[in-house]
């Protein structure tokens, strides 16, 4: 066998090894990184959805109505804004009382720092640890996300009195 033939054979074997190394690097390095990145993006999307839902709920509580009707309207508006999260988690919001997670709407109460005004607080939450977007990432992010993801908005009510 000539030196050229031996060199060609050695290079051919090396190509196979490089292909295997690349495949292992891809599977063990890049794919987990992409999965963690995807999960992080989904957590940010959930936080944005919760912020929007609490703001929509607070906005809906500004309608002129009785305090209980305001609470129901706020809960329903928040529910509409975060429906995809509720569907994903398999949760239902109880808007008749609006007093239990994932959507909690407070009764009108004096505002913090302005006791002469009435405020309503709309709080929405999503428990990522119990329902992670990708199976297994609840443990990975468990050290970072120790409580449910929450958002709260407060609306100062116009009660129609001068």
Short mmCIF file of N, CA and C in Angstrom, two decimals:
data_model
loop_
_atom_site.label_atom_id
_atom_site.label_comp_id
_atom_site.label_asym_id
_atom_site.label_seq_id
_atom_site.Cartn_x
_atom_site.Cartn_y
_atom_site.Cartn_z
N UNK A 1 0.85 -1.16 0.00
CA UNK A 1 0.00 0.00 0.00
C UNK A 1 0.90 1.23 0.00
N UNK A 2 0.54 2.17 -0.80
CA UNK A 2 1.36 3.37 -0.93
C UNK A 2 1.05 4.34 0.21
N UNK A 3 1.91 5.28 0.40
CA UNK A 3 1.74 6.29 1.45
C UNK A 3 0.49 7.13 1.17
N UNK A 4 0.25 7.38 -0.09
CA UNK A 4 -0.94 8.17 -0.45
C UNK A 4 -2.22 7.43 -0.05
N UNK A 5 -2.29 6.14 -0.30
CA UNK A 5 -3.47 5.35 0.03
C UNK A 5 -3.69 5.32 1.54
N UNK A 6 -2.60 5.17 2.32
CA UNK A 6 -2.74 5.16 3.78
C UNK A 6 -3.22 6.52 4.29
N UNK A 7 -2.71 7.58 3.74
CA UNK A 7 -3.12 8.92 4.14
C UNK A 7 -4.60 9.16 3.80
N UNK A 8 -5.02 8.71 2.63
CA UNK A 8 -6.42 8.86 2.22
C UNK A 8 -7.35 8.09 3.16
N UNK A 9 -6.97 6.89 3.53
CA UNK A 9 -7.76 6.06 4.43
C UNK A 9 -7.86 6.71 5.81
N UNK A 10 -6.78 7.27 6.30
CA UNK A 10 -6.76 7.93 7.60
C UNK A 10 -7.68 9.15 7.60
N UNK A 11 -7.65 9.92 6.53
CA UNK A 11 -8.53 11.09 6.43
C UNK A 11 -9.99 10.68 6.37
N UNK A 12 -10.30 9.60 5.67
CA UNK A 12 -11.68 9.13 5.59
C UNK A 12 -12.18 8.73 6.96
N UNK A 13 -11.37 8.04 7.74
CA UNK A 13 -11.76 7.67 9.11
C UNK A 13 -11.97 8.91 9.97
N UNK A 14 -11.11 9.88 9.82
CA UNK A 14 -11.23 11.10 10.60
C UNK A 14 -12.53 11.83 10.29
N UNK A 15 -12.97 11.80 9.06
CA UNK A 15 -14.23 12.45 8.71
C UNK A 15 -15.39 11.82 9.47
N UNK A 16 -15.37 10.54 9.62
CA UNK A 16 -16.42 9.87 10.37
C UNK A 16 -16.40 10.24 11.84
N UNK A 17 -15.22 10.37 12.40
CA UNK A 17 -15.09 10.76 13.81
C UNK A 17 -15.57 12.18 14.00
N UNK A 18 -15.21 13.07 13.09
CA UNK A 18 -15.66 14.45 13.19
C UNK A 18 -17.17 14.53 13.10
N UNK A 19 -17.78 13.74 12.26
CA UNK A 19 -19.24 13.72 12.15
C UNK A 19 -19.87 13.26 13.46
N UNK A 20 -19.32 12.22 14.06
CA UNK A 20 -19.85 11.75 15.35
C UNK A 20 -19.66 12.79 16.44
N UNK A 21 -18.51 13.42 16.48
CA UNK A 21 -18.28 14.46 17.48
C UNK A 21 -19.25 15.62 17.30
N UNK A 22 -19.50 16.00 16.08
CA UNK A 22 -20.45 17.08 15.82
C UNK A 22 -21.86 16.67 16.26
N UNK A 23 -22.26 15.45 15.98
CA UNK A 23 -23.59 14.98 16.38
C UNK A 23 -23.74 14.98 17.90
N UNK A 24 -22.72 14.50 18.61
CA UNK A 24 -22.77 14.50 20.07
C UNK A 24 -22.80 15.92 20.63
N UNK A 25 -22.00 16.80 20.05
CA UNK A 25 -21.99 18.19 20.49
C UNK A 25 -23.37 18.82 20.28
N UNK A 26 -23.97 18.52 19.15
CA UNK A 26 -25.29 19.07 18.85
C UNK A 26 -26.32 18.56 19.84
N UNK A 27 -26.33 17.27 20.07
CA UNK A 27 -27.33 16.67 20.95
C UNK A 27 -27.12 17.07 22.40
N UNK A 28 -25.89 17.04 22.87
CA UNK A 28 -25.61 17.30 24.28
C UNK A 28 -25.34 18.76 24.61
N UNK A 29 -25.11 19.58 23.62
CA UNK A 29 -24.78 20.97 23.88
C UNK A 29 -25.79 21.97 23.38
N UNK A 30 -26.10 21.90 22.12
CA UNK A 30 -26.93 22.92 21.50
C UNK A 30 -28.42 22.70 21.79
N UNK A 31 -28.89 21.49 21.70
CA UNK A 31 -30.32 21.22 21.90
C UNK A 31 -30.77 21.62 23.31
N UNK A 32 -30.06 21.23 24.40
CA UNK A 32 -30.48 21.70 25.73
C UNK A 32 -30.46 23.23 25.85
N UNK A 33 -29.47 23.85 25.23
CA UNK A 33 -29.40 25.30 25.26
C UNK A 33 -30.61 25.93 24.56
N UNK A 34 -31.00 25.37 23.43
CA UNK A 34 -32.19 25.87 22.73
C UNK A 34 -33.45 25.64 23.54
N UNK A 35 -33.57 24.50 24.20
CA UNK A 35 -34.75 24.22 25.02
C UNK A 35 -34.84 25.18 26.20
N UNK A 36 -33.73 25.46 26.84
CA UNK A 36 -33.74 26.41 27.95
C UNK A 36 -34.06 27.83 27.46
N UNK A 37 -33.55 28.19 26.30
CA UNK A 37 -33.84 29.50 25.73
C UNK A 37 -35.33 29.61 25.40
N UNK A 38 -35.89 28.56 24.80
CA UNK A 38 -37.32 28.55 24.47
C UNK A 38 -38.15 28.70 25.74
N UNK A 39 -37.78 27.97 26.79
CA UNK A 39 -38.53 28.05 28.04
C UNK A 39 -38.44 29.45 28.63
N UNK A 40 -37.26 30.05 28.58
CA UNK A 40 -37.10 31.41 29.09
C UNK A 40 -37.97 32.41 28.33
N UNK A 41 -38.04 32.25 27.04
CA UNK A 41 -38.89 33.12 26.22
C UNK A 41 -40.36 32.92 26.58
N UNK A 42 -40.75 31.67 26.80
CA UNK A 42 -42.14 31.40 27.17
C UNK A 42 -42.48 31.96 28.55
N UNK A 43 -41.53 31.93 29.48
CA UNK A 43 -41.75 32.52 30.80
C UNK A 43 -41.93 34.03 30.67
N UNK A 44 -41.12 34.65 29.82
CA UNK A 44 -41.28 36.10 29.59
C UNK A 44 -42.63 36.39 28.93
N UNK A 45 -43.07 35.53 28.01
CA UNK A 45 -44.39 35.72 27.38
C UNK A 45 -45.50 35.57 28.42
N UNK A 46 -45.34 34.63 29.34
CA UNK A 46 -46.34 34.46 30.40
C UNK A 46 -46.39 35.69 31.29
N UNK A 47 -45.22 36.23 31.64
CA UNK A 47 -45.19 37.43 32.47
C UNK A 47 -45.84 38.60 31.76
N UNK A 48 -45.57 38.75 30.48
CA UNK A 48 -46.20 39.83 29.71
C UNK A 48 -47.71 39.65 29.64
N UNK A 49 -48.15 38.41 29.46
CA UNK A 49 -49.58 38.12 29.43
C UNK A 49 -50.23 38.46 30.76
N UNK A 50 -49.57 38.11 31.86
CA UNK A 50 -50.13 38.42 33.18
C UNK A 50 -50.18 39.93 33.41
N UNK A 51 -49.17 40.65 32.97
CA UNK A 51 -49.18 42.11 33.11
C UNK A 51 -50.34 42.72 32.32
N UNK A 52 -50.54 42.23 31.12
CA UNK A 52 -51.64 42.71 30.29
C UNK A 52 -52.99 42.35 30.92
N UNK A 53 -53.11 41.15 31.45
CA UNK A 53 -54.37 40.71 32.05
C UNK A 53 -54.73 41.54 33.27
N UNK A 54 -53.75 41.81 34.14
CA UNK A 54 -54.06 42.61 35.33
C UNK A 54 -54.42 44.04 34.93
N UNK A 55 -53.75 44.59 33.94
CA UNK A 55 -54.07 45.95 33.48
C UNK A 55 -55.46 46.00 32.86
N UNK A 56 -55.79 44.99 32.05
CA UNK A 56 -57.14 44.95 31.45
C UNK A 56 -58.21 44.80 32.53
N UNK A 57 -57.93 43.99 33.53
CA UNK A 57 -58.89 43.83 34.63
C UNK A 57 -59.08 45.13 35.39
N UNK A 58 -57.99 45.81 35.70
CA UNK A 58 -58.10 47.09 36.41
C UNK A 58 -58.86 48.11 35.57
N UNK A 59 -58.61 48.11 34.28
CA UNK A 59 -59.31 49.03 33.39
C UNK A 59 -60.81 48.73 33.36
N UNK A 60 -61.15 47.45 33.35
CA UNK A 60 -62.57 47.06 33.31
C UNK A 60 -63.28 47.41 34.61
N UNK A 61 -62.55 47.50 35.71
CA UNK A 61 -63.19 47.84 36.99
C UNK A 61 -63.61 49.31 37.06
N UNK A 62 -63.21 50.11 36.09
CA UNK A 62 -63.55 51.53 36.10
C UNK A 62 -64.96 51.83 35.60
N UNK A 63 -65.64 50.83 35.07
CA UNK A 63 -67.01 51.05 34.58
C UNK A 63 -67.93 51.39 35.75
N UNK A 64 -68.91 52.23 35.46
CA UNK A 64 -69.87 52.58 36.51
C UNK A 64 -70.79 51.40 36.75
N UNK A 65 -70.79 50.91 37.95
CA UNK A 65 -71.64 49.79 38.34
C UNK A 65 -71.48 49.59 39.85
N UNK A 66 -72.17 48.59 40.36
CA UNK A 66 -72.01 48.28 41.78
C UNK A 66 -70.63 47.67 41.99
N UNK A 67 -70.14 47.69 43.22
CA UNK A 67 -68.81 47.12 43.48
C UNK A 67 -68.69 45.65 43.05
N UNK A 68 -69.72 44.87 43.26
CA UNK A 68 -69.66 43.46 42.87
C UNK A 68 -69.62 43.31 41.35
N UNK A 69 -70.39 44.13 40.64
CA UNK A 69 -70.37 44.09 39.17
C UNK A 69 -69.00 44.53 38.64
N UNK A 70 -68.37 45.48 39.31
CA UNK A 70 -67.02 45.90 38.91
C UNK A 70 -66.03 44.75 39.09
N UNK A 71 -66.15 44.02 40.19
CA UNK A 71 -65.25 42.89 40.44
C UNK A 71 -65.42 41.81 39.37
N UNK A 72 -66.68 41.51 39.03
CA UNK A 72 -66.94 40.50 38.01
C UNK A 72 -66.40 40.97 36.66
N UNK A 73 -66.63 42.23 36.30
CA UNK A 73 -66.15 42.76 35.02
C UNK A 73 -64.62 42.72 34.97
N UNK A 74 -63.97 43.06 36.07
CA UNK A 74 -62.50 43.03 36.11
C UNK A 74 -61.99 41.61 35.95
N UNK A 75 -62.62 40.66 36.63
CA UNK A 75 -62.21 39.26 36.53
C UNK A 75 -62.40 38.72 35.12
N UNK A 76 -63.53 39.04 34.51
CA UNK A 76 -63.79 38.55 33.15
C UNK A 76 -62.82 39.15 32.14
N UNK A 77 -62.48 40.42 32.29
CA UNK A 77 -61.51 41.04 31.38
C UNK A 77 -60.13 40.41 31.54
N UNK A 78 -59.72 40.17 32.77
CA UNK A 78 -58.43 39.52 33.02
C UNK A 78 -58.43 38.10 32.46
N UNK A 79 -59.54 37.42 32.63
CA UNK A 79 -59.66 36.04 32.13
C UNK A 79 -59.52 36.01 30.61
N UNK A 80 -60.16 36.93 29.92
CA UNK A 80 -60.05 36.97 28.46
C UNK A 80 -58.60 37.21 28.03
N UNK A 81 -57.89 38.08 28.75
CA UNK A 81 -56.52 38.41 28.36
C UNK A 81 -55.53 37.28 28.62
N UNK A 82 -55.82 36.42 29.57
CA UNK A 82 -54.88 35.35 29.89
C UNK A 82 -55.45 33.97 29.60
N UNK A 83 -56.40 33.90 28.68
CA UNK A 83 -57.08 32.63 28.41
C UNK A 83 -56.12 31.53 27.95
N UNK A 84 -55.11 31.86 27.16
CA UNK A 84 -54.20 30.81 26.70
C UNK A 84 -53.43 30.19 27.86
N UNK A 85 -53.07 31.00 28.86
CA UNK A 85 -52.38 30.46 30.03
C UNK A 85 -53.32 29.60 30.86
N UNK A 86 -54.55 30.04 31.01
CA UNK A 86 -55.53 29.24 31.75
C UNK A 86 -55.78 27.91 31.05
N UNK A 87 -55.90 27.94 29.73
CA UNK A 87 -56.09 26.70 28.98
C UNK A 87 -54.89 25.77 29.13
N UNK A 88 -53.69 26.32 29.05
CA UNK A 88 -52.50 25.51 29.17
C UNK A 88 -52.40 24.85 30.54
N UNK A 89 -52.73 25.62 31.58
CA UNK A 89 -52.65 25.11 32.95
C UNK A 89 -53.85 24.26 33.33
N UNK A 90 -54.89 24.27 32.50
CA UNK A 90 -56.10 23.51 32.83
C UNK A 90 -56.84 24.13 34.01
N UNK A 91 -56.79 25.45 34.13
CA UNK A 91 -57.44 26.15 35.23
C UNK A 91 -58.66 26.91 34.75
N UNK A 92 -59.55 27.17 35.67
CA UNK A 92 -60.71 28.01 35.42
C UNK A 92 -60.72 29.12 36.46
N UNK A 93 -61.08 30.30 36.04
CA UNK A 93 -61.21 31.41 36.98
C UNK A 93 -62.65 31.49 37.44
N UNK A 94 -62.85 31.66 38.73
CA UNK A 94 -64.19 31.81 39.29
C UNK A 94 -64.51 33.29 39.39
N UNK A 95 -65.19 33.80 38.37
CA UNK A 95 -65.47 35.23 38.33
C UNK A 95 -66.72 35.63 39.10
N UNK A 96 -67.44 34.69 39.66
CA UNK A 96 -68.60 35.07 40.47
C UNK A 96 -68.16 35.64 41.81
N UNK A 97 -67.06 35.13 42.36
CA UNK A 97 -66.53 35.68 43.61
C UNK A 97 -65.24 36.44 43.39
N UNK A 98 -64.46 36.07 42.39
CA UNK A 98 -63.19 36.71 42.04
C UNK A 98 -62.28 36.83 43.24
N UNK A 99 -62.26 35.78 44.07
CA UNK A 99 -61.46 35.85 45.28
C UNK A 99 -60.42 34.77 45.42
N UNK A 100 -60.23 33.94 44.40
CA UNK A 100 -59.25 32.85 44.50
C UNK A 100 -58.37 32.84 43.25
N UNK A 101 -57.11 32.43 43.41
CA UNK A 101 -56.22 32.36 42.24
C UNK A 101 -56.81 31.48 41.16
N UNK A 102 -56.52 31.72 39.94
CA UNK A 102 -55.46 32.55 39.38
C UNK A 102 -55.82 34.03 39.23
N UNK A 103 -57.11 34.41 39.45
CA UNK A 103 -57.48 35.82 39.33
C UNK A 103 -58.15 36.24 40.64
N UNK A 104 -57.57 37.24 41.28
CA UNK A 104 -58.12 37.76 42.53
C UNK A 104 -58.38 39.25 42.34
N UNK A 105 -59.62 39.65 42.58
CA UNK A 105 -60.00 41.06 42.48
C UNK A 105 -60.49 41.49 43.85
N UNK A 106 -59.85 42.51 44.40
CA UNK A 106 -60.22 42.97 45.74
C UNK A 106 -61.51 43.78 45.70
N UNK A 107 -62.15 43.87 46.82
CA UNK A 107 -63.30 44.77 46.95
C UNK A 107 -62.76 46.20 47.01
N UNK A 108 -63.58 47.19 46.65
CA UNK A 108 -63.11 48.58 46.77
C UNK A 108 -62.68 48.88 48.20
N UNK A 109 -61.53 49.48 48.34
CA UNK A 109 -60.98 49.83 49.65
C UNK A 109 -60.23 51.14 49.51
N UNK A 110 -59.97 51.81 50.64
CA UNK A 110 -59.21 53.06 50.56
C UNK A 110 -57.84 52.82 49.91
N UNK A 111 -57.46 53.75 49.06
CA UNK A 111 -56.18 53.64 48.36
C UNK A 111 -55.02 53.87 49.32
N UNK A 112 -53.93 53.21 49.06
CA UNK A 112 -52.72 53.43 49.85
C UNK A 112 -52.20 54.84 49.56
N UNK A 113 -52.04 55.62 50.60
CA UNK A 113 -51.53 56.98 50.44
C UNK A 113 -52.60 58.00 50.11
N UNK A 114 -53.83 57.58 49.88
CA UNK A 114 -54.92 58.51 49.55
C UNK A 114 -56.21 57.91 50.09
N UNK A 115 -56.42 58.07 51.37
CA UNK A 115 -57.54 57.41 52.04
C UNK A 115 -58.91 57.90 51.58
N UNK A 116 -58.97 59.08 50.97
CA UNK A 116 -60.27 59.60 50.54
C UNK A 116 -60.75 58.97 49.24
N UNK A 117 -59.88 58.25 48.54
CA UNK A 117 -60.25 57.60 47.27
C UNK A 117 -60.39 56.09 47.48
N UNK A 118 -61.14 55.48 46.60
CA UNK A 118 -61.34 54.03 46.63
C UNK A 118 -60.57 53.38 45.48
N UNK A 119 -59.94 52.26 45.77
CA UNK A 119 -59.17 51.53 44.77
C UNK A 119 -59.57 50.07 44.73
N UNK A 120 -59.38 49.46 43.56
CA UNK A 120 -59.55 48.01 43.40
C UNK A 120 -58.23 47.46 42.88
N UNK A 121 -57.87 46.31 43.40
CA UNK A 121 -56.62 45.67 43.00
C UNK A 121 -56.94 44.38 42.26
N UNK A 122 -56.32 44.20 41.10
CA UNK A 122 -56.49 42.99 40.30
C UNK A 122 -55.15 42.26 40.29
N UNK A 123 -55.14 41.04 40.81
CA UNK A 123 -53.93 40.22 40.85
C UNK A 123 -54.16 38.94 40.06
N UNK A 124 -53.22 38.63 39.18
CA UNK A 124 -53.30 37.40 38.39
C UNK A 124 -52.00 36.63 38.61
N UNK A 125 -52.08 35.30 38.50
CA UNK A 125 -50.89 34.50 38.75
C UNK A 125 -50.89 33.24 37.89
N UNK A 126 -49.69 32.68 37.73
CA UNK A 126 -49.50 31.42 37.01
C UNK A 126 -48.43 30.64 37.76
N UNK A 127 -48.74 29.42 38.16
CA UNK A 127 -47.80 28.60 38.91
C UNK A 127 -46.97 27.77 37.95
N UNK A 128 -45.77 28.27 37.64
CA UNK A 128 -44.90 27.61 36.67
C UNK A 128 -44.37 26.28 37.18
N UNK A 129 -44.13 26.19 38.48
CA UNK A 129 -43.57 24.96 39.03
C UNK A 129 -44.52 23.78 38.88
N UNK A 130 -45.82 24.03 38.97
CA UNK A 130 -46.77 22.92 38.83
C UNK A 130 -47.10 22.61 37.38
N UNK A 131 -46.93 23.59 36.49
CA UNK A 131 -47.24 23.38 35.07
C UNK A 131 -46.19 24.06 34.20
N UNK A 132 -44.96 23.48 34.10
CA UNK A 132 -43.92 24.10 33.26
C UNK A 132 -44.24 23.95 31.78
N UNK A 133 -43.67 24.82 30.98
CA UNK A 133 -43.93 24.79 29.54
C UNK A 133 -43.30 23.58 28.88
N UNK A 134 -42.13 23.16 29.34
CA UNK A 134 -41.49 21.94 28.86
C UNK A 134 -41.29 21.03 30.06
N UNK A 135 -41.66 19.76 29.96
CA UNK A 135 -41.48 18.85 31.10
C UNK A 135 -40.02 18.82 31.56
N UNK A 136 -39.83 18.88 32.86
CA UNK A 136 -38.49 18.85 33.42
C UNK A 136 -37.88 20.21 33.67
N UNK A 137 -38.37 21.24 33.01
CA UNK A 137 -37.78 22.56 33.22
C UNK A 137 -38.28 23.21 34.50
N UNK A 138 -39.33 22.67 35.09
CA UNK A 138 -39.77 23.17 36.39
C UNK A 138 -38.68 22.99 37.43
N UNK A 139 -37.96 21.88 37.36
CA UNK A 139 -36.84 21.64 38.28
C UNK A 139 -35.65 22.53 37.94
N UNK A 140 -35.38 22.71 36.66
CA UNK A 140 -34.24 23.52 36.25
C UNK A 140 -34.44 24.96 36.71
N UNK A 141 -35.64 25.50 36.49
CA UNK A 141 -35.92 26.87 36.88
C UNK A 141 -36.44 26.96 38.31
N UNK A 142 -36.58 25.83 39.00
CA UNK A 142 -37.12 25.82 40.36
C UNK A 142 -36.34 26.66 41.34
N UNK A 143 -35.03 26.72 41.18
CA UNK A 143 -34.23 27.54 42.08
C UNK A 143 -34.41 29.02 41.80
N UNK A 144 -34.87 29.35 40.60
CA UNK A 144 -35.06 30.74 40.20
C UNK A 144 -36.50 31.20 40.42
N UNK A 145 -37.44 30.34 40.09
CA UNK A 145 -38.86 30.67 40.22
C UNK A 145 -39.41 29.89 41.41
N UNK A 146 -39.38 30.50 42.58
CA UNK A 146 -39.80 29.81 43.80
C UNK A 146 -41.28 30.01 44.10
N UNK A 147 -41.89 31.03 43.53
CA UNK A 147 -43.30 31.32 43.75
C UNK A 147 -43.98 31.45 42.39
N UNK A 148 -45.31 31.43 42.38
CA UNK A 148 -46.01 31.64 41.11
C UNK A 148 -45.65 33.00 40.49
N UNK A 149 -45.69 33.06 39.18
CA UNK A 149 -45.45 34.31 38.47
C UNK A 149 -46.70 35.16 38.65
N UNK A 150 -46.55 36.41 39.05
CA UNK A 150 -47.70 37.26 39.38
C UNK A 150 -47.59 38.62 38.71
N UNK A 151 -48.76 39.24 38.61
CA UNK A 151 -48.82 40.63 38.21
C UNK A 151 -50.02 41.27 38.90
N UNK A 152 -49.87 42.52 39.30
CA UNK A 152 -50.93 43.22 40.01
C UNK A 152 -51.09 44.61 39.41
N UNK A 153 -52.35 45.02 39.28
CA UNK A 153 -52.66 46.37 38.83
C UNK A 153 -53.71 46.96 39.77
N UNK A 154 -53.61 48.24 40.00
CA UNK A 154 -54.54 48.93 40.88
C UNK A 154 -55.24 50.03 40.09
N UNK A 155 -56.55 50.13 40.29
CA UNK A 155 -57.34 51.18 39.64
C UNK A 155 -58.00 52.04 40.71
N UNK A 156 -57.88 53.35 40.56
CA UNK A 156 -58.58 54.28 41.45
C UNK A 156 -59.95 54.50 40.87
N UNK A 157 -60.96 54.20 41.65
CA UNK A 157 -62.34 54.24 41.17
C UNK A 157 -62.91 55.64 41.24
N UNK A 158 -63.70 55.96 40.23
CA UNK A 158 -64.48 57.19 40.23
C UNK A 158 -65.88 56.78 40.66
N UNK A 159 -66.23 57.11 41.88
CA UNK A 159 -67.52 56.67 42.41
C UNK A 159 -68.66 57.63 42.09
N UNK A 160 -68.36 58.65 41.33
CA UNK A 160 -69.41 59.57 40.88
C UNK A 160 -69.78 60.61 41.90
N UNK A 161 -69.01 60.76 42.96
CA UNK A 161 -69.29 61.78 43.95
C UNK A 161 -68.28 62.91 43.81
N UNK A 162 -68.70 64.14 43.90
CA UNK A 162 -67.77 65.27 43.74
C UNK A 162 -66.82 65.42 44.89
#
